[in-house]
Amino acid sequence: MNEQPQTPRPSSATEGTAIELIDVNKWYGDFQALVDINLSVKRGERVVVCGPSGSGKSTMIRCINRLEHHQRGKIIVDGTELTDNLKNIEAVRSEVGMVFQSFNLFPHMRIIDNLTLAPMLVRKMPKADAEELAMSYLERVQIPEQAYKYPGQLSGGQQQRVAIARSLCMQPRVMLFDEPTSALDPEMIKEVLDVMVELADEGMTMMVVTHEMGFAKTVADTMIFMDLGEIVEVAKPEVFFTNPENERTQLFLKQILTH
Amino acid sequence: MPNDSNIASSNVPPVSPKSGRTAPPPTERIPVLRWMRENLVSSPLNTVVTIICAVGLIFTVPDFINWSIIEAVFSASSHEDCRAASGACWAVVADKHRPMFFGVYPYDQHWRLIIALIIYIGAVGLTMLPKCWAYKFLIPLWIFTLFSTLSLMWGGFMGLEEVDTSQWGGLPLTMVLFSGTIVVGFPLAILLALGRRSNMPAVKAVCVIFIESLRGVPLITILFVAVNVFPLFLPQGLEFDKLLRVMAGMAIFFACYQAEVIRGGLQAISRGQYEAAEALGLGYWQTMTRIILPQALRICLPGIVNHVIAAFKNTSLVLIIGLFDMLTATTSVMQDPEWRRFTVEAYLAVGFVYFCFCYALSKYSQQVERWLGEGKRF
């Protein structure tokens, strides 16, 4: 499971591959945000992506559920290639959950309605079943008592846990986290990371963009360092934190780990 | 925030436990005096303005009360009684209220209009209650309401005399025009607003051209075109009712303005909301109807109500194409030489009816804002 393929360019989707990016390039106008990205994530693998701001890490994971369009290369999620084909996009999105930096809960709906909305509309689940499912996930993120409140009445940490539960209600096979703790007050970061660690322990395939290096050391199977739109280094955390190969990685880790 | 409130009291914001060292805020002994000090004489300029307003009120209010109440005639056997008095003649309203409110509709058939108005107002009242906000209730309710009120007004069945739409008038006509404008115009406004923000160039272009060209034309022109020019384009023999054409013109005009208000609301919704909905796998219409529009419409509710009120009053413009709404009906009733002197009173009465409707609308919109704002604390 923990083994990263030797060649940066993996062969076509195999049974155990959850996400595959082949020569992915993306531009915003003239600015190239992603440069020849090659990456393969196995089922159950936990990948942590780090790098300085503007390095393309958010862009990369947002391409995986087509919130951003890549212009060149191939992205294959769970055997489905992401193209302009709407059916494929919908298929991928219902398999891939995403947690955002700014939570993005729906402020006009109660927590329980935030959670049941997608299962009822997309999966056509009956209301009672959806609510039961929602409550079970709220219990897992330890805030079932907040079910009938509105997002604005919750703290940031609680909101992010609700956002995680909302994604889980779609019973995704892959979870993407885009800097899930960056907008939180320090005392609330732990409660969110705890939920994520628990999720990792259950074997969820996860891709996490974060600066929380403690979390990365605990859960990551693979560390990825990005800079200037490129994947600079891919390594196991033991190697990544103690003996990184690339100079830029060394510099970044020095800056982020020492004060 | 503590997790101490349970599910049952979920709508009440959680109360943080008191440490025992908190105290109630200091109370003012005479709040009225404090209010006056803060609002009437807080600065020299403010004081001067207060004095000018007070003098103005002293000169006008007593005279108005004297004219409108103390020396007014509320009931009179004939217009002679009014001529003798120096105050307002409200008796004119008592004498002429039926042609004022019901126009040239056959006099002995007015009971049909009264029943139609009662059904209509009942339906509006039900629609205003949040408990009734469900498509499976509102759609049948309004199909029934429109069908029953219109067929009552039209007649021509079960022994009811048929009354052509050219004879409709007064308050029921105002209501028909107004509800037609809103029922057709509002959904159209939403579609135009969404279309103008669409990624599809053709859809966007059509919406922009539609909005910009119609918004730049006075409503009177649109009504005139709908009534006098539009029929020229229709093939021989095909003819729409004049009332229907007027209603379509008003609805389109309303929609163009309202679309821009709604677009303002749509622009206020952060990209994160769209992305969250997309990431959950919701489609375009699901995202719009469940996530984006409920928030956007709440944000621009004051602007929406503004145009709804304007649309209500715009119904009086149908006078230029020969329809007798409440205001025009009053004007024609006041041609009666016996009562001609008391036109002001009749217009004030009509103005009061308009005011009641518009004020109720704005009060209701404030209440809706409060309902929709529940739990929304950023």
XYZ file of N, CA, C and O in Angstrom, chain B residues 196-340:
580
model
N -28.549 35.715 -17.889
C -27.546 36.748 -18.098
C -26.215 36.357 -17.477
O -25.173 36.868 -17.860
N -26.249 35.463 -16.498
C -25.002 34.990 -15.885
C -24.573 33.643 -16.444
O -23.662 33.008 -15.916
N -25.244 33.203 -17.489
C -24.966 31.874 -18.035
C -23.615 31.827 -18.728
O -23.099 32.838 -19.207
N -23.040 30.621 -18.785
C -21.789 30.435 -19.513
C -22.025 30.285 -21.001
O -21.087 30.307 -21.791
N -23.285 30.061 -21.369
C -23.590 29.831 -22.777
C -23.780 31.182 -23.474
O -24.695 31.931 -23.126
N -22.922 31.511 -24.432
C -22.945 32.849 -25.033
C -24.295 33.204 -25.659
O -24.751 34.347 -25.520
N -24.935 32.249 -26.319
C -26.199 32.560 -26.994
C -27.280 32.922 -25.976
O -27.977 33.936 -26.114
N -27.393 32.120 -24.934
C -28.386 32.382 -23.889
C -28.138 33.742 -23.263
O -29.051 34.554 -23.079
N -26.864 33.995 -22.971
C -26.498 35.252 -22.338
C -26.865 36.432 -23.234
O -27.464 37.412 -22.773
N -26.537 36.326 -24.516
C -26.798 37.426 -25.452
C -28.294 37.714 -25.539
O -28.723 38.873 -25.482
N -29.096 36.664 -25.650
C -30.543 36.853 -25.751
C -31.057 37.592 -24.516
O -31.825 38.550 -24.617
N -30.600 37.173 -23.334
C -31.077 37.794 -22.096
C -30.638 39.256 -22.005
O -31.418 40.118 -21.611
N -29.390 39.523 -22.359
C -28.895 40.899 -22.287
C -29.700 41.794 -23.224
O -30.167 42.871 -22.829
N -29.902 41.340 -24.452
C -30.639 42.157 -25.432
C -32.066 42.387 -24.949
O -32.588 43.500 -24.971
N -32.700 41.318 -24.471
C -34.081 41.406 -23.992
C -34.197 42.425 -22.858
O -35.024 43.341 -22.906
N -33.319 42.291 -21.868
C -33.394 43.175 -20.702
C -33.094 44.614 -21.102
O -33.862 45.534 -20.811
N -31.978 44.790 -21.792
C -31.537 46.164 -22.065
C -32.494 46.900 -22.996
O -32.731 48.089 -22.833
N -33.053 46.184 -23.982
C -33.921 46.902 -24.914
C -35.252 47.248 -24.264
O -35.774 48.341 -24.446
N -35.826 46.353 -23.462
C -37.128 46.637 -22.878
C -37.041 47.567 -21.677
O -37.962 48.317 -21.395
N -35.897 47.527 -21.000
C -35.729 48.373 -19.829
C -35.593 49.833 -20.244
O -35.857 50.738 -19.466
N -35.154 50.047 -21.473
C -34.916 51.411 -21.919
C -36.156 52.095 -22.465
O -36.094 53.202 -22.963
N -37.311 51.429 -22.364
C -38.539 51.960 -22.964
C -39.541 52.229 -21.847
O -39.636 51.439 -20.916
N -40.287 53.324 -21.907
C -41.299 53.559 -20.869
C -42.399 52.496 -20.913
O -42.716 51.991 -21.999
N -42.976 52.220 -19.761
C -44.028 51.205 -19.693
C -45.205 51.566 -20.596
O -45.808 50.705 -21.236
N -45.499 52.867 -20.662
C -46.634 53.303 -21.482
C -46.431 52.897 -22.939
O -47.358 52.423 -23.608
N -45.180 53.021 -23.407
C -44.887 52.612 -24.780
C -45.145 51.120 -24.962
O -45.732 50.690 -25.961
N -44.682 50.332 -23.977
C -44.861 48.881 -24.085
C -46.349 48.543 -24.117
O -46.798 47.715 -24.922
N -47.132 49.193 -23.256
C -48.566 48.923 -23.230
C -49.201 49.306 -24.564
O -50.030 48.572 -25.115
N -48.777 50.437 -25.085
C -49.318 50.904 -26.352
C -48.998 49.919 -27.467
O -49.870 49.563 -28.284
N -47.756 49.449 -27.478
C -47.350 48.474 -28.499
C -48.155 47.192 -28.336
O -48.670 46.633 -29.301
N -48.307 46.745 -27.070
C -49.023 45.491 -26.825
C -50.461 45.577 -27.323
O -51.009 44.603 -27.849
N -51.074 46.741 -27.170
C -52.489 46.859 -27.509
C -52.698 47.222 -28.972
O -53.541 46.644 -29.658
N -51.910 48.167 -29.473
C -52.206 48.707 -30.805
C -51.296 48.200 -31.913
O -51.717 48.110 -33.051
N -50.046 47.871 -31.604
C -49.114 47.479 -32.657
C -49.026 45.963 -32.791
O -49.068 45.423 -33.892
N -48.940 45.283 -31.646
C -48.766 43.839 -31.643
C -49.801 43.099 -32.506
O -49.429 42.215 -33.278
N -51.100 43.476 -32.445
C -52.093 42.755 -33.246
C -51.813 42.834 -34.750
O -52.203 41.932 -35.491
N -51.098 43.873 -35.188
C -50.809 44.000 -36.619
C -49.908 42.875 -37.104
O -49.939 42.498 -38.269
N -49.084 42.353 -36.195
C -48.152 41.298 -36.589
C -48.819 39.927 -36.605
O -48.274 38.973 -37.133
N -49.961 39.825 -35.968
C -50.599 38.516 -35.857
C -51.314 38.167 -37.146
O -51.825 39.044 -37.842
N -51.334 36.871 -37.484
C -52.064 36.474 -38.687
C -53.549 36.773 -38.545
O -54.075 36.835 -37.426
N -54.201 36.988 -39.668
C -55.625 37.288 -39.680
C -56.405 36.255 -38.867
O -56.142 35.065 -38.958
N -57.333 36.740 -38.097
C -58.215 35.833 -37.385
C -57.700 35.435 -36.019
O -58.479 35.091 -35.138
N -56.371 35.495 -35.818
C -55.824 35.152 -34.510
C -55.816 36.411 -33.657
O -55.245 37.429 -34.031
N -56.488 36.346 -32.535
C -56.557 37.547 -31.716
C -56.498 37.170 -30.247
O -57.160 36.229 -29.808
N -55.687 37.887 -29.494
C -55.665 37.674 -28.059
C -56.485 38.769 -27.396
O -56.579 39.874 -27.894
N -57.023 38.419 -26.264
C -57.768 39.389 -25.484
C -56.888 40.584 -25.126
O -55.704 40.441 -24.844
N -57.472 41.762 -25.140
C -56.706 42.977 -24.847
C -56.101 42.924 -23.442
O -54.938 43.249 -23.243
N -56.910 42.474 -22.495
C -56.434 42.385 -21.121
C -55.208 41.485 -21.034
O -54.238 41.771 -20.339
N -55.264 40.382 -21.780
C -54.160 39.425 -21.778
C -52.897 40.075 -22.342
O -51.794 39.905 -21.802
N -53.053 40.849 -23.402
C -51.894 41.498 -24.027
C -51.292 42.528 -23.081
O -50.074 42.638 -22.952
N -52.175 43.275 -22.417
C -51.697 44.269 -21.458
C -50.919 43.596 -20.336
O -49.833 44.024 -19.943
N -51.470 42.477 -19.861
C -50.842 41.758 -18.764
C -49.468 41.253 -19.193
O -48.502 41.341 -18.434
N -49.378 40.721 -20.409
C -48.097 40.224 -20.914
C -47.085 41.368 -20.976
O -45.934 41.213 -20.551
N -47.528 42.534 -21.469
C -46.622 43.679 -21.542
C -46.111 44.078 -20.175
O -44.909 44.298 -19.971
N -47.024 44.133 -19.203
C -46.626 44.516 -17.849
C -45.687 43.487 -17.238
O -44.719 43.830 -16.560
N -45.976 42.205 -17.477
C -45.152 41.144 -16.900
C -43.734 41.210 -17.456
O -42.752 41.083 -16.713
N -43.611 41.431 -18.752
C -42.287 41.487 -19.371
C -41.507 42.692 -18.852
O -40.321 42.592 -18.511
N -42.194 43.819 -18.750
C -41.540 45.027 -18.234
C -41.056 44.806 -16.806
O -39.912 45.100 -16.458
N -41.937 44.236 -15.986
C -41.594 43.927 -14.592
C -40.396 42.984 -14.540
O -39.457 43.181 -13.765
N -40.419 41.964 -15.397
C -39.362 40.952 -15.367
C -37.997 41.558 -15.684
O -36.994 41.192 -15.080
N -37.955 42.510 -16.634
C -36.672 43.100 -17.020
C -36.042 43.853 -15.857
O -34.842 43.751 -15.617
N -36.857 44.607 -15.138
C -36.321 45.317 -13.982
C -35.926 44.342 -12.878
O -34.859 44.417 -12.293
N -36.846 43.431 -12.591
C -36.626 42.515 -11.479
C -35.406 41.628 -11.731
O -34.674 41.287 -10.809
N -35.164 41.282 -13.012
C -34.030 40.418 -13.350
C -32.718 41.058 -12.894
O -31.832 40.382 -12.374
N -32.615 42.369 -13.065
C -31.377 43.035 -12.684
C -31.212 43.083 -11.169
O -30.106 42.992 -10.655
N -32.335 43.220 -10.462
C -32.268 43.182 -8.997
C -31.790 41.805 -8.544
O -30.910 41.677 -7.692
N -32.367 40.765 -9.136
C -32.016 39.399 -8.746
C -30.568 39.094 -9.111
O -29.844 38.433 -8.369
N -30.122 39.625 -10.257
C -28.735 39.404 -10.657
C -27.784 39.984 -9.609
O -26.744 39.405 -9.307
N -28.180 41.141 -9.055
C -27.363 41.715 -7.986
C -27.234 40.748 -6.819
O -26.153 40.568 -6.259
N -28.351 40.105 -6.460
C -28.321 39.134 -5.375
C -27.457 37.931 -5.723
O -26.697 37.434 -4.895
N -27.560 37.475 -6.976
C -26.783 36.302 -7.394
C -25.291 36.586 -7.297
O -24.495 35.719 -6.926
N -24.915 37.825 -7.613
C -23.496 38.159 -7.586
C -22.943 38.206 -6.167
O -21.732 38.143 -5.979
N -23.841 38.343 -5.198
C -23.373 38.426 -3.819
C -23.053 37.049 -3.220
O -22.480 36.961 -2.149
N -23.440 35.987 -3.922
C -23.203 34.644 -3.385
C -21.775 34.215 -3.725
O -21.353 34.305 -4.876
N -21.058 33.742 -2.715
C -19.651 33.437 -2.934
C -19.486 32.198 -3.807
O -20.357 31.331 -3.866
N -18.342 32.134 -4.474
C -18.066 30.990 -5.351
C -18.055 29.688 -4.570
O -18.371 28.634 -5.105
N -17.683 29.794 -3.309
C -17.620 28.598 -2.476
C -18.938 27.851 -2.408
O -18.963 26.621 -2.342
N -20.048 28.581 -2.455
C -21.359 27.935 -2.397
C -21.599 27.093 -3.664
O -22.106 25.983 -3.584
N -21.232 27.658 -4.818
C -21.368 26.900 -6.061
C -20.470 25.665 -6.023
O -20.870 24.568 -6.398
N -19.222 25.886 -5.537
C -18.260 24.783 -5.544
C -18.684 23.670 -4.611
O -18.563 22.490 -4.939
N -19.204 24.058 -3.432
C -19.640 23.034 -2.488
C -20.770 22.212 -3.096
O -20.798 20.982 -2.982
N -21.705 22.905 -3.768
C -22.823 22.196 -4.384
C -22.328 21.282 -5.505
O -22.744 20.118 -5.605
N -21.401 21.797 -6.309
C -20.850 20.980 -7.392
C -20.129 19.763 -6.833
O -20.286 18.653 -7.324
N -19.320 19.996 -5.805
C -18.533 18.902 -5.246
C -19.424 17.813 -4.671
O -19.037 16.650 -4.608
N -20.648 18.192 -4.249
C -21.570 17.176 -3.721
C -22.295 16.454 -4.852
O -23.057 15.532 -4.608
N -22.084 16.910 -6.078
C -22.702 16.241 -7.224
C -24.045 16.814 -7.630
O -24.751 16.211 -8.441
N -24.422 17.978 -7.089
C -25.694 18.575 -7.487
C -25.588 19.128 -8.906
O -24.546 19.648 -9.305
N -26.663 19.043 -9.657
C -26.689 19.587 -11.006
C -26.981 21.080 -10.983
O -27.203 21.667 -9.923
N -27.008 21.691 -12.182
C -27.186 23.150 -12.273
C -28.485 23.602 -11.626
O -28.493 24.485 -10.767
N -29.619 22.990 -12.019
C -30.904 23.461 -11.503
C -31.066 23.144 -10.025
O -31.659 23.915 -9.276
N -30.527 22.000 -9.606
C -30.573 21.684 -8.170
C -29.782 22.724 -7.381
O -30.229 23.215 -6.346
N -28.599 23.060 -7.890
C -27.773 24.062 -7.211
C -28.497 25.396 -7.135
O -28.539 26.047 -6.088
N -29.081 25.800 -8.260
C -29.742 27.092 -8.295
C -30.955 27.128 -7.377
O -31.115 28.033 -6.573
N -31.843 26.138 -7.506
C -33.097 26.212 -6.762
C -32.899 25.957 -5.271
O -33.617 26.525 -4.454
N -31.951 25.120 -4.900
C -31.808 24.780 -3.487
C -30.776 25.624 -2.764
O -30.900 25.868 -1.562
N -29.711 26.017 -3.454
C -28.584 26.668 -2.771
C -28.511 28.156 -3.096
O -28.495 29.003 -2.197
N -28.460 28.485 -4.366
C -28.110 29.852 -4.749
C -29.314 30.795 -4.643
O -29.256 31.822 -3.960
N -30.435 30.439 -5.298
C -31.575 31.360 -5.313
C -32.133 31.667 -3.915
O -32.432 32.824 -3.625
N -32.291 30.666 -3.034
C -32.829 31.026 -1.713
C -31.980 32.088 -1.016
O -32.516 32.977 -0.355
N -30.669 32.004 -1.178
C -29.808 33.008 -0.533
C -29.855 34.331 -1.286
O -29.923 35.400 -0.678
N -29.809 34.246 -2.616
C -29.767 35.475 -3.421
C -31.058 36.270 -3.265
O -31.040 37.485 -3.104
N -32.196 35.574 -3.296
C -33.473 36.279 -3.204
C -33.627 36.938 -1.845
O -34.210 38.013 -1.725
N -33.095 36.304 -0.817
C -33.185 36.926 0.495
C -32.366 38.211 0.530
O -32.801 39.230 1.056
N -31.176 38.148 -0.052
C -30.302 39.327 -0.044
C -30.977 40.502 -0.741
O -30.928 41.634 -0.273
N -31.626 40.224 -1.885
C -32.168 41.363 -2.635
C -33.662 41.544 -2.387
O -34.339 42.209 -3.169
N -34.180 40.980 -1.306
C -35.609 41.125 -1.019
C -36.094 42.580 -0.979
O -37.138 42.890 -1.559
N -35.351 43.500 -0.343
C -35.833 44.897 -0.349
C -36.001 45.437 -1.761
O -36.993 46.109 -2.066
N -35.050 45.138 -2.634
C -35.155 45.593 -4.019
C -36.301 44.932 -4.751
O -37.011 45.570 -5.544
N -36.512 43.647 -4.474
C -37.611 42.920 -5.115
C -38.940 43.555 -4.733
O -39.782 43.842 -5.586
N -39.113 43.799 -3.422
C -40.375 44.365 -2.951
C -40.593 45.754 -3.541
O -41.709 46.127 -3.902
N -39.502 46.502 -3.672
C -39.564 47.803 -4.309
C -40.262 47.714 -5.667
O -41.185 48.480 -5.972
N -39.836 46.769 -6.473
C -40.401 46.646 -7.813
C -41.800 46.043 -7.799
O -42.605 46.333 -8.683
N -42.073 45.201 -6.807
C -43.423 44.647 -6.699
C -44.415 45.774 -6.386
O -45.495 45.865 -6.982
N -44.010 46.659 -5.473
C -44.873 47.797 -5.139
C -45.048 48.702 -6.353
O -46.161 49.148 -6.664
N -43.940 48.927 -7.062
C -44.030 49.756 -8.273
C -44.984 49.104 -9.276
O -45.796 49.794 -9.900
N -44.903 47.787 -9.399
C -45.770 47.088 -10.354
C -47.235 47.254 -9.962
O -48.110 47.397 -10.816
N -47.492 47.239 -8.651
C -48.869 47.402 -8.186
C -49.409 48.758 -8.621
O -50.526 48.880 -9.126
N -48.586 49.775 -8.444
C -49.059 51.113 -8.788
C -49.053 51.347 -10.297
O -49.846 52.135 -10.808
N -48.158 50.621 -11.002
C -48.128 50.760 -12.463
C -49.430 50.302 -13.115
O -49.713 50.663 -14.259
N -50.213 49.468 -12.397
C -51.458 48.988 -13.001
C -52.362 50.160 -13.356
O -53.207 50.045 -14.238
N -52.162 51.319 -12.690
C -53.039 52.452 -12.974
C -52.748 53.059 -14.350
O -53.538 53.838 -14.869
N -51.596 52.662 -14.958
C -51.273 53.205 -16.288
C -52.175 52.643 -17.392
O -52.154 53.147 -18.514
N -52.960 51.597 -17.079
C -53.802 51.018 -18.129
C -54.871 52.008 -18.593
O -55.543 51.761 -19.585
N -54.980 53.121 -17.892
C -55.966 54.109 -18.317
C -55.694 54.578 -19.742
O -56.623 54.866 -20.492
N -54.423 54.617 -20.149
C -54.127 55.154 -21.478
C -54.597 54.222 -22.589
O -54.675 54.617 -23.737
N -54.887 52.978 -22.272
C -55.379 52.106 -23.328
C -56.823 51.722 -23.058
O -57.326 50.733 -23.557
N -57.483 52.535 -22.250
C -58.923 52.423 -22.124
C -59.424 51.327 -21.198
O -60.548 50.879 -21.329
N -58.590 50.884 -20.250
C -59.093 49.958 -19.237
C -59.352 50.758 -17.959
O -58.614 51.676 -17.635
N -60.415 50.396 -17.260
C -60.819 51.168 -16.089
C -60.384 50.500 -14.795
O -61.127 49.738 -14.199
N -59.171 50.745 -14.385
C -58.729 50.234 -13.089
C -59.315 51.126 -12.004
O -60.079 52.053 -12.293
N -58.940 50.879 -10.763
C -59.544 51.583 -9.642
C -59.438 53.107 -9.786
O -60.398 53.842 -9.593
N -58.232 53.582 -10.178
C -58.010 55.017 -10.265
C -58.811 55.638 -11.414
O -59.483 56.667 -11.250
N -58.766 54.998 -12.571
C -59.488 55.519 -13.732
C -60.995 55.463 -13.502
O -61.730 56.381 -13.889
N -61.443 54.393 -12.866
C -62.869 54.271 -12.564
C -63.312 55.451 -11.697
O -64.363 56.053 -11.929
N -62.480 55.800 -10.712
C -62.807 56.926 -9.841
C -62.892 58.223 -10.644
O -63.831 59.007 -10.482
N -61.909 58.417 -11.518
C -61.925 59.630 -12.345
C -63.229 59.736 -13.128
O -63.851 60.805 -13.180
N -63.660 58.630 -13.705
C -64.859 58.715 -14.536
C -66.113 58.883 -13.683
O -67.044 59.594 -14.072
N -66.123 58.278 -12.495
C -67.270 58.457 -11.601
C -67.412 59.922 -11.214
O -68.506 60.472 -11.115
N -66.268 60.575 -11.041
C -66.289 61.957 -10.580
C -66.717 62.944 -11.665
O -66.698 64.143 -11.459
N -67.055 62.429 -12.835
C -67.627 63.300 -13.864
C -69.047 63.739 -13.468
O -69.566 64.714 -14.008
N -69.640 62.988 -12.565
C -70.993 63.283 -12.102
C -71.053 64.716 -11.543
O -70.407 65.011 -10.536
N -71.798 65.625 -12.201
C -71.767 67.044 -11.797
C -72.173 67.266 -10.344
O -71.682 68.177 -9.690
N -73.046 66.392 -9.823
C -73.501 66.597 -8.444
C -72.362 66.469 -7.444
O -72.336 67.129 -6.419
N -71.429 65.552 -7.741
C -70.384 65.262 -6.758
C -69.025 65.814 -7.181
O -68.034 65.608 -6.506
N -68.986 66.503 -8.292
C -67.720 66.898 -8.882
C -66.804 67.658 -7.917
O -65.591 67.522 -7.952
